[in-house]
Amino acid sequence: MDESKPFGVEYVPPGKRAKIVDGRVYAGKVTELPPGKAKAIALDKFSIAVFNVNGEFFAIKDACPHAEYPLSKGVVTGDEVTCSSHSWKFNIKSGQCTRGTEDLTIRTFKVVVEGDSLWIVI
Ligand code: FES
C-alpha cells in the first residue's frame, strides 16, 4: 500500500481513519466542536474539515487548493477560514475562495446533527 503523502497533508495511520458507513462518516459529538472551532476527519483518500459557525456545522475538503495545507488548522472569522500557510481565504458555507484564486471553489459536504452526534454525508 502506498503511504506517501502530498505536500502539507499530515500522515494519518490507517487505524485512525474514519470509515464511510451508508454514505456518511461519524464526526464526533456536538459538544466536542465549540463555535469558531474546526476539526479534521481523515478518510482513506482525503480529509474533511468540520467547522462550527455560530452553532451551525459545515464541512469542506481539508486541503487548501494553493498548496494542500489543512484548512482545519486555519483561522476562523465568522463564516470564513484563512489558511495558515499563505493566507488564502474561503467561505466555509459555500467553499468559495474569497482571497487567492477567487474562481476556485473547494468541495463542501453536508453535516447532519442527530442527537448529540455529527455526521458528514459523503
Ligand atoms: S496552502 Fe493555503 S494559502 Fe498556501
Tab-separated table of N, CA, C and O and ligand atoms in Angstrom:
chain	number	residue	atom	x	y	z
A	1	MET	N	0.847	-1.193	0.000
A	1	MET	CA	0.000	0.000	0.000
A	1	MET	C	0.885	1.246	0.000
A	1	MET	O	1.862	1.320	0.727
A	2	ASP	N	0.542	2.205	-0.846
A	2	ASP	CA	1.307	3.442	-0.942
A	2	ASP	C	0.909	4.386	0.187
A	2	ASP	O	-0.228	4.814	0.267
A	3	GLU	N	1.840	4.695	1.084
A	3	GLU	CA	1.552	5.586	2.211
A	3	GLU	C	2.188	6.959	2.018
A	3	GLU	O	2.369	7.697	2.967
A	4	SER	N	2.578	7.303	0.784
A	4	SER	CA	3.156	8.612	0.542
A	4	SER	C	2.104	9.681	0.773
A	4	SER	O	0.902	9.425	0.692
A	5	LYS	N	2.544	10.883	1.056
A	5	LYS	CA	1.599	11.958	1.344
A	5	LYS	C	1.916	13.170	0.493
A	5	LYS	O	3.075	13.473	0.237
A	6	PRO	N	0.874	13.879	0.049
A	6	PRO	CA	1.122	15.115	-0.687
A	6	PRO	C	1.620	16.197	0.257
A	6	PRO	O	1.458	16.097	1.476
A	7	PHE	N	2.235	17.223	-0.298
A	7	PHE	CA	2.767	18.321	0.497
A	7	PHE	C	1.706	18.906	1.418
A	7	PHE	O	0.580	19.164	1.011
A	8	GLY	N	2.072	19.086	2.662
A	8	GLY	CA	1.209	19.790	3.589
A	8	GLY	C	0.148	18.943	4.250
A	8	GLY	O	-0.493	19.387	5.178
A	9	VAL	N	-0.059	17.738	3.787
A	9	VAL	CA	-1.116	16.903	4.361
A	9	VAL	C	-0.502	15.960	5.383
A	9	VAL	O	0.436	15.246	5.091
A	10	GLU	N	-1.047	15.966	6.564
A	10	GLU	CA	-0.489	15.164	7.637
A	10	GLU	C	-0.750	13.683	7.409
A	10	GLU	O	-1.811	13.296	6.954
A	11	TYR	N	0.217	12.881	7.781
A	11	TYR	CA	0.058	11.445	7.689
A	11	TYR	C	-0.918	10.973	8.765
A	11	TYR	O	-0.809	11.363	9.926
A	12	VAL	N	-1.863	10.145	8.378
A	12	VAL	CA	-2.804	9.565	9.334
A	12	VAL	C	-2.708	8.053	9.212
A	12	VAL	O	-2.954	7.497	8.136
A	13	PRO	N	-2.320	7.354	10.276
A	13	PRO	CA	-2.225	5.892	10.194
A	13	PRO	C	-3.571	5.283	9.834
A	13	PRO	O	-4.627	5.820	10.208
A	14	PRO	N	-3.570	4.155	9.138
A	14	PRO	CA	-4.832	3.550	8.689
A	14	PRO	C	-5.837	3.336	9.819
A	14	PRO	O	-7.023	3.542	9.631
A	15	GLY	N	-5.399	2.951	10.989
A	15	GLY	CA	-6.318	2.695	12.088
A	15	GLY	C	-7.013	3.936	12.613
A	15	GLY	O	-7.994	3.846	13.358
A	16	LYS	N	-6.518	5.110	12.279
A	16	LYS	CA	-7.093	6.367	12.768
A	16	LYS	C	-8.014	7.027	11.748
A	16	LYS	O	-8.488	8.123	11.962
A	17	ARG	N	-8.217	6.380	10.631
A	17	ARG	CA	-9.059	6.955	9.581
A	17	ARG	C	-10.519	6.590	9.818
A	17	ARG	O	-10.833	5.468	10.204
A	18	ALA	N	-11.391	7.562	9.560
A	18	ALA	CA	-12.819	7.331	9.726
A	18	ALA	C	-13.323	6.428	8.606
A	18	ALA	O	-12.787	6.424	7.499
A	19	LYS	N	-14.354	5.694	8.919
A	19	LYS	CA	-14.935	4.789	7.926
A	19	LYS	C	-16.248	5.387	7.398
A	19	LYS	O	-17.009	5.986	8.150
A	20	ILE	N	-16.472	5.188	6.103
A	20	ILE	CA	-17.730	5.599	5.493
A	20	ILE	C	-18.720	4.450	5.661
A	20	ILE	O	-18.454	3.327	5.226
A	21	VAL	N	-19.832	4.727	6.333
A	21	VAL	CA	-20.863	3.703	6.549
A	21	VAL	C	-22.181	4.271	6.029
A	21	VAL	O	-22.637	5.331	6.485
A	22	ASP	N	-22.768	3.570	5.072
A	22	ASP	CA	-24.031	4.005	4.469
A	22	ASP	C	-23.955	5.440	3.960
A	22	ASP	O	-24.883	6.237	4.152
A	23	GLY	N	-22.834	5.800	3.359
A	23	GLY	CA	-22.690	7.105	2.728
A	23	GLY	C	-22.439	8.262	3.675
A	23	GLY	O	-22.574	9.426	3.282
A	24	ARG	N	-22.063	7.943	4.905
A	24	ARG	CA	-21.740	9.030	5.819
A	24	ARG	C	-20.667	8.612	6.804
A	24	ARG	O	-20.390	7.425	6.977
A	25	VAL	N	-20.082	9.641	7.443
A	25	VAL	CA	-18.941	9.431	8.333
A	25	VAL	C	-19.239	10.087	9.670
A	25	VAL	O	-19.695	11.242	9.719
A	26	TYR	N	-18.982	9.374	10.736
A	26	TYR	CA	-19.169	9.924	12.078
A	26	TYR	C	-18.080	10.975	12.345
A	26	TYR	O	-16.899	10.735	12.131
A	27	ALA	N	-18.500	12.147	12.816
A	27	ALA	CA	-17.549	13.247	13.028
A	27	ALA	C	-17.467	13.672	14.491
A	27	ALA	O	-16.964	14.745	14.794
A	28	GLY	N	-17.972	12.847	15.397
A	28	GLY	CA	-17.825	13.138	16.816
A	28	GLY	C	-19.067	13.760	17.426
A	28	GLY	O	-20.120	13.863	16.791
A	29	LYS	N	-18.930	14.169	18.679
A	29	LYS	CA	-20.034	14.759	19.435
A	29	LYS	C	-20.121	16.265	19.167
A	29	LYS	O	-19.089	16.932	18.992
A	30	VAL	N	-21.321	16.782	19.194
A	30	VAL	CA	-21.549	18.221	19.012
A	30	VAL	C	-20.739	19.018	20.040
A	30	VAL	O	-20.127	20.038	19.712
A	31	THR	N	-20.702	18.521	21.277
A	31	THR	CA	-20.022	19.242	22.360
A	31	THR	C	-18.507	19.287	22.190
A	31	THR	O	-17.837	20.090	22.842
A	32	GLU	N	-17.975	18.447	21.311
A	32	GLU	CA	-16.522	18.430	21.085
A	32	GLU	C	-16.076	19.524	20.118
A	32	GLU	O	-14.872	19.706	19.904
A	33	LEU	N	-17.046	20.211	19.497
A	33	LEU	CA	-16.696	21.211	18.481
A	33	LEU	C	-17.416	22.531	18.786
A	33	LEU	O	-18.499	22.804	18.265
A	34	PRO	N	-16.846	23.365	19.643
A	34	PRO	CA	-17.492	24.619	20.014
A	34	PRO	C	-17.464	25.646	18.874
A	34	PRO	O	-16.691	25.501	17.918
A	35	PRO	N	-18.320	26.682	18.950
A	35	PRO	CA	-18.357	27.713	17.901
A	35	PRO	C	-16.972	28.313	17.635
A	35	PRO	O	-16.207	28.573	18.556
A	36	GLY	N	-16.684	28.519	16.339
A	36	GLY	CA	-15.409	29.112	15.937
A	36	GLY	C	-14.276	28.116	15.820
A	36	GLY	O	-13.153	28.489	15.472
A	37	LYS	N	-14.561	26.838	16.088
A	37	LYS	CA	-13.509	25.814	16.047
A	37	LYS	C	-13.708	24.878	14.863
A	37	LYS	O	-14.787	24.810	14.269
A	38	ALA	N	-12.652	24.126	14.556
A	38	ALA	CA	-12.696	23.158	13.472
A	38	ALA	C	-12.006	21.880	13.910
A	38	ALA	O	-11.183	21.889	14.828
A	39	LYS	N	-12.367	20.794	13.250
A	39	LYS	CA	-11.654	19.541	13.472
A	39	LYS	C	-11.493	18.834	12.141
A	39	LYS	O	-12.269	19.069	11.203
A	40	ALA	N	-10.479	17.967	12.065
A	40	ALA	CA	-10.213	17.222	10.840
A	40	ALA	C	-10.677	15.788	10.995
A	40	ALA	O	-10.477	15.167	12.042
A	41	ILE	N	-11.319	15.279	9.954
A	41	ILE	CA	-11.711	13.879	9.899
A	41	ILE	C	-10.967	13.268	8.715
A	41	ILE	O	-11.182	13.671	7.567
A	42	ALA	N	-10.087	12.319	8.993
A	42	ALA	CA	-9.279	11.704	7.938
A	42	ALA	C	-9.988	10.487	7.370
A	42	ALA	O	-10.468	9.624	8.106
A	43	LEU	N	-10.075	10.442	6.042
A	43	LEU	CA	-10.587	9.268	5.335
A	43	LEU	C	-9.411	8.613	4.611
A	43	LEU	O	-8.267	9.064	4.746
A	44	ASP	N	-9.669	7.582	3.847
A	44	ASP	CA	-8.580	6.908	3.141
A	44	ASP	C	-7.916	7.799	2.096
A	44	ASP	O	-6.713	7.805	1.949
A	45	LYS	N	-8.711	8.564	1.339
A	45	LYS	CA	-8.164	9.316	0.200
A	45	LYS	C	-7.961	10.800	0.481
A	45	LYS	O	-7.213	11.464	-0.224
A	46	PHE	N	-8.671	11.346	1.457
A	46	PHE	CA	-8.558	12.770	1.765
A	46	PHE	C	-9.127	13.022	3.147
A	46	PHE	O	-9.675	12.108	3.784
A	47	SER	N	-8.979	14.251	3.627
A	47	SER	CA	-9.528	14.627	4.929
A	47	SER	C	-10.605	15.682	4.743
A	47	SER	O	-10.622	16.412	3.745
A	48	ILE	N	-11.488	15.759	5.730
A	48	ILE	CA	-12.569	16.736	5.717
A	48	ILE	C	-12.434	17.610	6.957
A	48	ILE	O	-12.168	17.103	8.054
A	49	ALA	N	-12.589	18.921	6.773
A	49	ALA	CA	-12.576	19.861	7.890
A	49	ALA	C	-14.022	20.182	8.254
A	49	ALA	O	-14.812	20.569	7.399
A	50	VAL	N	-14.355	19.991	9.535
A	50	VAL	CA	-15.702	20.296	10.027
A	50	VAL	C	-15.609	21.537	10.902
A	50	VAL	O	-14.728	21.627	11.769
A	51	PHE	N	-16.503	22.499	10.653
A	51	PHE	CA	-16.475	23.780	11.369
A	51	PHE	C	-17.786	24.003	12.104
A	51	PHE	O	-18.853	23.622	11.616
A	52	ASN	N	-17.696	24.662	13.236
A	52	ASN	CA	-18.873	25.170	13.930
A	52	ASN	C	-18.898	26.680	13.713
A	52	ASN	O	-18.032	27.403	14.209
A	53	VAL	N	-19.876	27.137	12.919
A	53	VAL	CA	-20.037	28.572	12.649
A	53	VAL	C	-21.294	29.033	13.383
A	53	VAL	O	-22.412	28.770	12.953
A	54	ASN	N	-21.098	29.641	14.532
A	54	ASN	CA	-22.217	30.151	15.340
A	54	ASN	C	-23.288	29.094	15.600
A	54	ASN	O	-24.485	29.369	15.487
A	55	GLY	N	-22.849	27.880	15.915
A	55	GLY	CA	-23.781	26.815	16.264
A	55	GLY	C	-24.266	25.982	15.090
A	55	GLY	O	-24.991	25.008	15.283
A	56	GLU	N	-23.904	26.354	13.861
A	56	GLU	CA	-24.228	25.552	12.686
A	56	GLU	C	-22.960	24.852	12.223
A	56	GLU	O	-21.864	25.418	12.312
A	57	PHE	N	-23.125	23.653	11.677
A	57	PHE	CA	-21.967	22.854	11.303
A	57	PHE	C	-21.848	22.762	9.791
A	57	PHE	O	-22.836	22.558	9.082
A	58	PHE	N	-20.606	22.915	9.305
A	58	PHE	CA	-20.309	22.867	7.878
A	58	PHE	C	-19.027	22.067	7.678
A	58	PHE	O	-18.183	21.996	8.581
A	59	ALA	N	-18.893	21.490	6.504
A	59	ALA	CA	-17.702	20.692	6.223
A	59	ALA	C	-17.198	20.992	4.818
A	59	ALA	O	-17.981	21.154	3.872
A	60	ILE	N	-15.884	21.066	4.702
A	60	ILE	CA	-15.225	21.267	3.411
A	60	ILE	C	-14.018	20.340	3.338
A	60	ILE	O	-13.543	19.847	4.367
A	61	LYS	N	-13.544	20.099	2.142
A	61	LYS	CA	-12.345	19.286	1.986
A	61	LYS	C	-11.198	19.972	2.726
A	61	LYS	O	-11.020	21.191	2.620
A	62	ASP	N	-10.446	19.188	3.470
A	62	ASP	CA	-9.426	19.752	4.354
A	62	ASP	C	-8.081	19.880	3.656
A	62	ASP	O	-7.063	19.375	4.142
A	63	ALA	N	-8.075	20.538	2.513
A	63	ALA	CA	-6.832	20.746	1.784
A	63	ALA	C	-6.959	22.032	0.984
A	63	ALA	O	-7.771	22.115	0.060
A	64	CYS	N	-6.176	23.012	1.352
A	64	CYS	CA	-6.183	24.275	0.609
A	64	CYS	C	-5.725	24.016	-0.829
A	64	CYS	O	-4.718	23.336	-1.044
A	65	PRO	N	-6.452	24.534	-1.831
A	65	PRO	CA	-6.064	24.285	-3.214
A	65	PRO	C	-4.749	24.949	-3.617
A	65	PRO	O	-4.186	24.616	-4.656
A	66	HIS	N	-4.239	25.864	-2.802
A	66	HIS	CA	-2.966	26.505	-3.132
A	66	HIS	C	-1.808	25.531	-2.984
A	66	HIS	O	-1.067	25.298	-3.932
A	67	ALA	N	-1.659	24.935	-1.785
A	67	ALA	CA	-0.541	24.005	-1.580
A	67	ALA	C	-0.904	22.914	-0.569
A	67	ALA	O	-0.027	22.393	0.114
A	68	GLU	N	-2.198	22.590	-0.502
A	68	GLU	CA	-2.682	21.435	0.254
A	68	GLU	C	-2.592	21.565	1.779
A	68	GLU	O	-2.738	20.576	2.493
A	69	TYR	N	-2.350	22.758	2.313
A	69	TYR	CA	-2.273	22.878	3.770
A	69	TYR	C	-3.659	22.608	4.366
A	69	TYR	O	-4.675	23.006	3.794
A	70	PRO	N	-3.741	21.939	5.529
A	70	PRO	CA	-5.061	21.633	6.111
A	70	PRO	C	-5.809	22.895	6.543
A	70	PRO	O	-5.322	23.665	7.377
A	71	LEU	N	-7.012	23.098	5.993
A	71	LEU	CA	-7.805	24.277	6.363
A	71	LEU	C	-8.382	24.147	7.769
A	71	LEU	O	-8.763	25.150	8.381
A	72	SER	N	-8.411	22.934	8.315
A	72	SER	CA	-8.855	22.751	9.706
A	72	SER	C	-7.890	23.422	10.687
A	72	SER	O	-8.241	23.640	11.840
A	73	LYS	N	-6.707	23.776	10.220
A	73	LYS	CA	-5.733	24.471	11.067
A	73	LYS	C	-5.736	25.976	10.810
A	73	LYS	O	-4.886	26.696	11.329
A	74	GLY	N	-6.692	26.427	10.002
A	74	GLY	CA	-6.770	27.840	9.675
A	74	GLY	C	-7.433	28.651	10.773
A	74	GLY	O	-7.889	28.116	11.788
A	75	VAL	N	-7.508	29.951	10.544
A	75	VAL	CA	-8.134	30.875	11.492
A	75	VAL	C	-9.551	31.160	11.022
A	75	VAL	O	-9.766	31.590	9.889
A	76	VAL	N	-10.531	30.892	11.898
A	76	VAL	CA	-11.945	31.088	11.558
A	76	VAL	C	-12.387	32.461	12.036
A	76	VAL	O	-12.219	32.825	13.195
A	77	THR	N	-12.964	33.237	11.105
A	77	THR	CA	-13.552	34.534	11.420
A	77	THR	C	-14.933	34.561	10.781
A	77	THR	O	-15.042	34.566	9.550
A	78	GLY	N	-15.968	34.531	11.612
A	78	GLY	CA	-17.322	34.454	11.068
A	78	GLY	C	-17.495	33.179	10.281
A	78	GLY	O	-17.228	32.093	10.792
A	79	ASP	N	-17.931	33.309	8.996
A	79	ASP	CA	-18.096	32.110	8.180
A	79	ASP	C	-16.950	31.949	7.179
A	79	ASP	O	-17.114	31.347	6.134
A	80	GLU	N	-15.792	32.475	7.540
A	80	GLU	CA	-14.636	32.412	6.661
A	80	GLU	C	-13.452	31.782	7.388
A	80	GLU	O	-13.253	32.005	8.581
A	81	VAL	N	-12.669	30.982	6.652
A	81	VAL	CA	-11.438	30.426	7.219
A	81	VAL	C	-10.264	30.953	6.404
A	81	VAL	O	-10.315	31.007	5.170
A	82	THR	N	-9.224	31.376	7.125
A	82	THR	CA	-7.993	31.837	6.492
A	82	THR	C	-6.943	30.752	6.638
A	82	THR	O	-6.642	30.312	7.754
A	83	CYS	N	-6.420	30.301	5.516
A	83	CYS	CA	-5.384	29.272	5.531
A	83	CYS	C	-4.160	29.801	6.274
A	83	CYS	O	-3.699	30.917	6.028
A	84	SER	N	-3.633	28.980	7.168
A	84	SER	CA	-2.496	29.408	7.977
A	84	SER	C	-1.175	29.391	7.217
A	84	SER	O	-0.174	29.887	7.717
A	85	SER	N	-1.186	28.838	6.016
A	85	SER	CA	0.064	28.746	5.275
A	85	SER	C	0.386	30.033	4.508
A	85	SER	O	1.451	30.618	4.687
A	86	HIS	N	-0.539	30.480	3.620
A	86	HIS	CA	-0.268	31.678	2.814
A	86	HIS	C	-1.460	32.630	2.776
A	86	HIS	O	-1.582	33.455	1.872
A	87	SER	N	-2.394	32.463	3.719
A	87	SER	CA	-3.489	33.415	3.945
A	87	SER	C	-4.573	33.467	2.872
A	87	SER	O	-5.291	34.468	2.780
A	88	TRP	N	-4.703	32.434	2.037
A	88	TRP	CA	-5.884	32.401	1.186
A	88	TRP	C	-7.109	32.255	2.085
A	88	TRP	O	-7.023	31.678	3.174
A	89	LYS	N	-8.243	32.759	1.628
A	89	LYS	CA	-9.464	32.716	2.435
A	89	LYS	C	-10.574	31.983	1.691
A	89	LYS	O	-10.673	32.077	0.461
A	90	PHE	N	-11.423	31.307	2.469
A	90	PHE	CA	-12.531	30.535	1.905
A	90	PHE	C	-13.782	30.738	2.733
A	90	PHE	O	-13.727	30.779	3.963
A	91	ASN	N	-14.927	30.831	2.035
A	91	ASN	CA	-16.203	30.828	2.724
A	91	ASN	C	-16.485	29.392	3.150
A	91	ASN	O	-16.515	28.485	2.310
A	92	ILE	N	-16.679	29.173	4.438
A	92	ILE	CA	-16.858	27.820	4.967
A	92	ILE	C	-18.168	27.209	4.476
A	92	ILE	O	-18.263	26.012	4.254
A	93	LYS	N	-19.192	28.019	4.274
A	93	LYS	CA	-20.507	27.509	3.886
A	93	LYS	C	-20.563	27.107	2.406
A	93	LYS	O	-21.170	26.113	2.051
A	94	SER	N	-19.925	27.904	1.552
A	94	SER	CA	-20.025	27.654	0.111
A	94	SER	C	-18.762	27.023	-0.486
A	94	SER	O	-18.802	26.489	-1.591
A	95	GLY	N	-17.638	27.123	0.219
A	95	GLY	CA	-16.369	26.636	-0.304
A	95	GLY	C	-15.691	27.620	-1.240
A	95	GLY	O	-14.593	27.371	-1.738
A	96	GLN	N	-16.335	28.754	-1.501
A	96	GLN	CA	-15.805	29.745	-2.441
A	96	GLN	C	-14.534	30.402	-1.903
A	96	GLN	O	-14.491	30.841	-0.750
A	97	CYS	N	-13.509	30.458	-2.736
A	97	CYS	CA	-12.289	31.173	-2.375
A	97	CYS	C	-12.589	32.678	-2.434
A	97	CYS	O	-13.139	33.169	-3.424
A	98	THR	N	-12.252	33.389	-1.377
A	98	THR	CA	-12.527	34.822	-1.324
A	98	THR	C	-11.244	35.650	-1.309
A	98	THR	O	-11.294	36.864	-1.433
A	99	ARG	N	-10.123	34.983	-1.171
A	99	ARG	CA	-8.832	35.651	-1.293
A	99	ARG	C	-7.838	34.604	-1.779
A	99	ARG	O	-7.671	33.566	-1.148
A	100	GLY	N	-7.185	34.870	-2.870
A	100	GLY	CA	-6.286	33.909	-3.500
A	100	GLY	C	-6.680	33.822	-4.955
A	100	GLY	O	-6.640	34.822	-5.674
A	101	THR	N	-7.109	32.662	-5.397
A	101	THR	CA	-7.656	32.500	-6.742
A	101	THR	C	-9.160	32.401	-6.607
A	101	THR	O	-9.721	31.354	-6.320
A	102	GLU	N	-9.849	33.524	-6.772
A	102	GLU	CA	-11.256	33.649	-6.409
A	102	GLU	C	-12.196	32.808	-7.269
A	102	GLU	O	-13.361	32.632	-6.912
A	103	ASP	N	-11.737	32.288	-8.411
A	103	ASP	CA	-12.646	31.455	-9.201
A	103	ASP	C	-12.634	29.999	-8.741
A	103	ASP	O	-13.295	29.159	-9.331
A	104	LEU	N	-11.912	29.711	-7.660
A	104	LEU	CA	-11.871	28.357	-7.120
A	104	LEU	C	-12.964	28.156	-6.070
A	104	LEU	O	-13.264	29.061	-5.294
A	105	THR	N	-13.523	26.972	-6.058
A	105	THR	CA	-14.450	26.557	-5.005
A	105	THR	C	-14.011	25.187	-4.530
A	105	THR	O	-13.795	24.285	-5.349
A	106	ILE	N	-13.861	25.039	-3.217
A	106	ILE	CA	-13.489	23.735	-2.710
A	106	ILE	C	-14.745	22.942	-2.359
A	106	ILE	O	-15.801	23.512	-2.090
A	107	ARG	N	-14.602	21.630	-2.367
A	107	ARG	CA	-15.752	20.739	-2.168
A	107	ARG	C	-16.345	20.921	-0.777
A	107	ARG	O	-15.609	21.020	0.214
A	108	THR	N	-17.653	20.971	-0.725
A	108	THR	CA	-18.362	21.061	0.548
A	108	THR	C	-19.106	19.751	0.801
A	108	THR	O	-19.382	18.991	-0.138
A	109	PHE	N	-19.411	19.511	2.052
A	109	PHE	CA	-20.155	18.314	2.454
A	109	PHE	C	-21.265	18.736	3.408
A	109	PHE	O	-21.081	19.633	4.236
A	110	LYS	N	-22.391	18.053	3.318
A	110	LYS	CA	-23.498	18.302	4.239
A	110	LYS	C	-23.171	17.675	5.592
A	110	LYS	O	-22.657	16.555	5.653
A	111	VAL	N	-23.468	18.394	6.672
A	111	VAL	CA	-23.294	17.872	8.026
A	111	VAL	C	-24.679	17.717	8.646
A	111	VAL	O	-25.493	18.646	8.628
A	112	VAL	N	-24.940	16.534	9.174
A	112	VAL	CA	-26.222	16.228	9.803
A	112	VAL	C	-25.989	16.061	11.304
A	112	VAL	O	-25.036	15.391	11.720
A	113	VAL	N	-26.856	16.688	12.113
A	113	VAL	CA	-26.812	16.521	13.563
A	113	VAL	C	-27.939	15.570	13.958
A	113	VAL	O	-29.104	15.819	13.643
A	114	GLU	N	-27.571	14.470	14.595
A	114	GLU	CA	-28.549	13.512	15.110
A	114	GLU	C	-28.308	13.356	16.601
A	114	GLU	O	-27.279	12.783	17.005
A	115	GLY	N	-29.213	13.883	17.409
A	115	GLY	CA	-28.984	13.863	18.851
A	115	GLY	C	-27.766	14.707	19.166
A	115	GLY	O	-27.713	15.878	18.810
A	116	ASP	N	-26.771	14.098	19.796
A	116	ASP	CA	-25.545	14.832	20.092
A	116	ASP	C	-24.392	14.405	19.178
A	116	ASP	O	-23.227	14.627	19.485
A	117	SER	N	-24.731	13.797	18.040
A	117	SER	CA	-23.699	13.295	17.132
A	117	SER	C	-23.688	14.065	15.814
A	117	SER	O	-24.740	14.485	15.320
A	118	LEU	N	-22.485	14.234	15.282
A	118	LEU	CA	-22.295	14.881	13.977
A	118	LEU	C	-21.977	13.818	12.926
A	118	LEU	O	-21.140	12.943	13.160
A	119	TRP	N	-22.622	13.933	11.781
A	119	TRP	CA	-22.378	13.014	10.667
A	119	TRP	C	-22.115	13.836	9.401
A	119	TRP	O	-22.819	14.796	9.128
A	120	ILE	N	-21.112	13.424	8.649
A	120	ILE	CA	-20.815	14.060	7.368
A	120	ILE	C	-21.364	13.160	6.271
A	120	ILE	O	-21.077	11.960	6.236
A	121	VAL	N	-22.163	13.744	5.381
A	121	VAL	CA	-22.701	12.987	4.257
A	121	VAL	C	-21.690	13.053	3.125
A	121	VAL	O	-21.299	14.149	2.686
A	122	ILE	N	-21.252	11.899	2.657
A	122	ILE	CA	-20.221	11.823	1.611
A	122	ILE	C	-20.867	11.722	0.239
A	122	ILE	O	-21.774	10.957	0.030
B	1	FES	S1	-1.515	26.401	1.251
B	1	FES	FE1	-3.237	27.618	1.741
B	1	FES	S2	-2.694	29.604	1.081
B	1	FES	FE2	-0.980	28.393	0.569
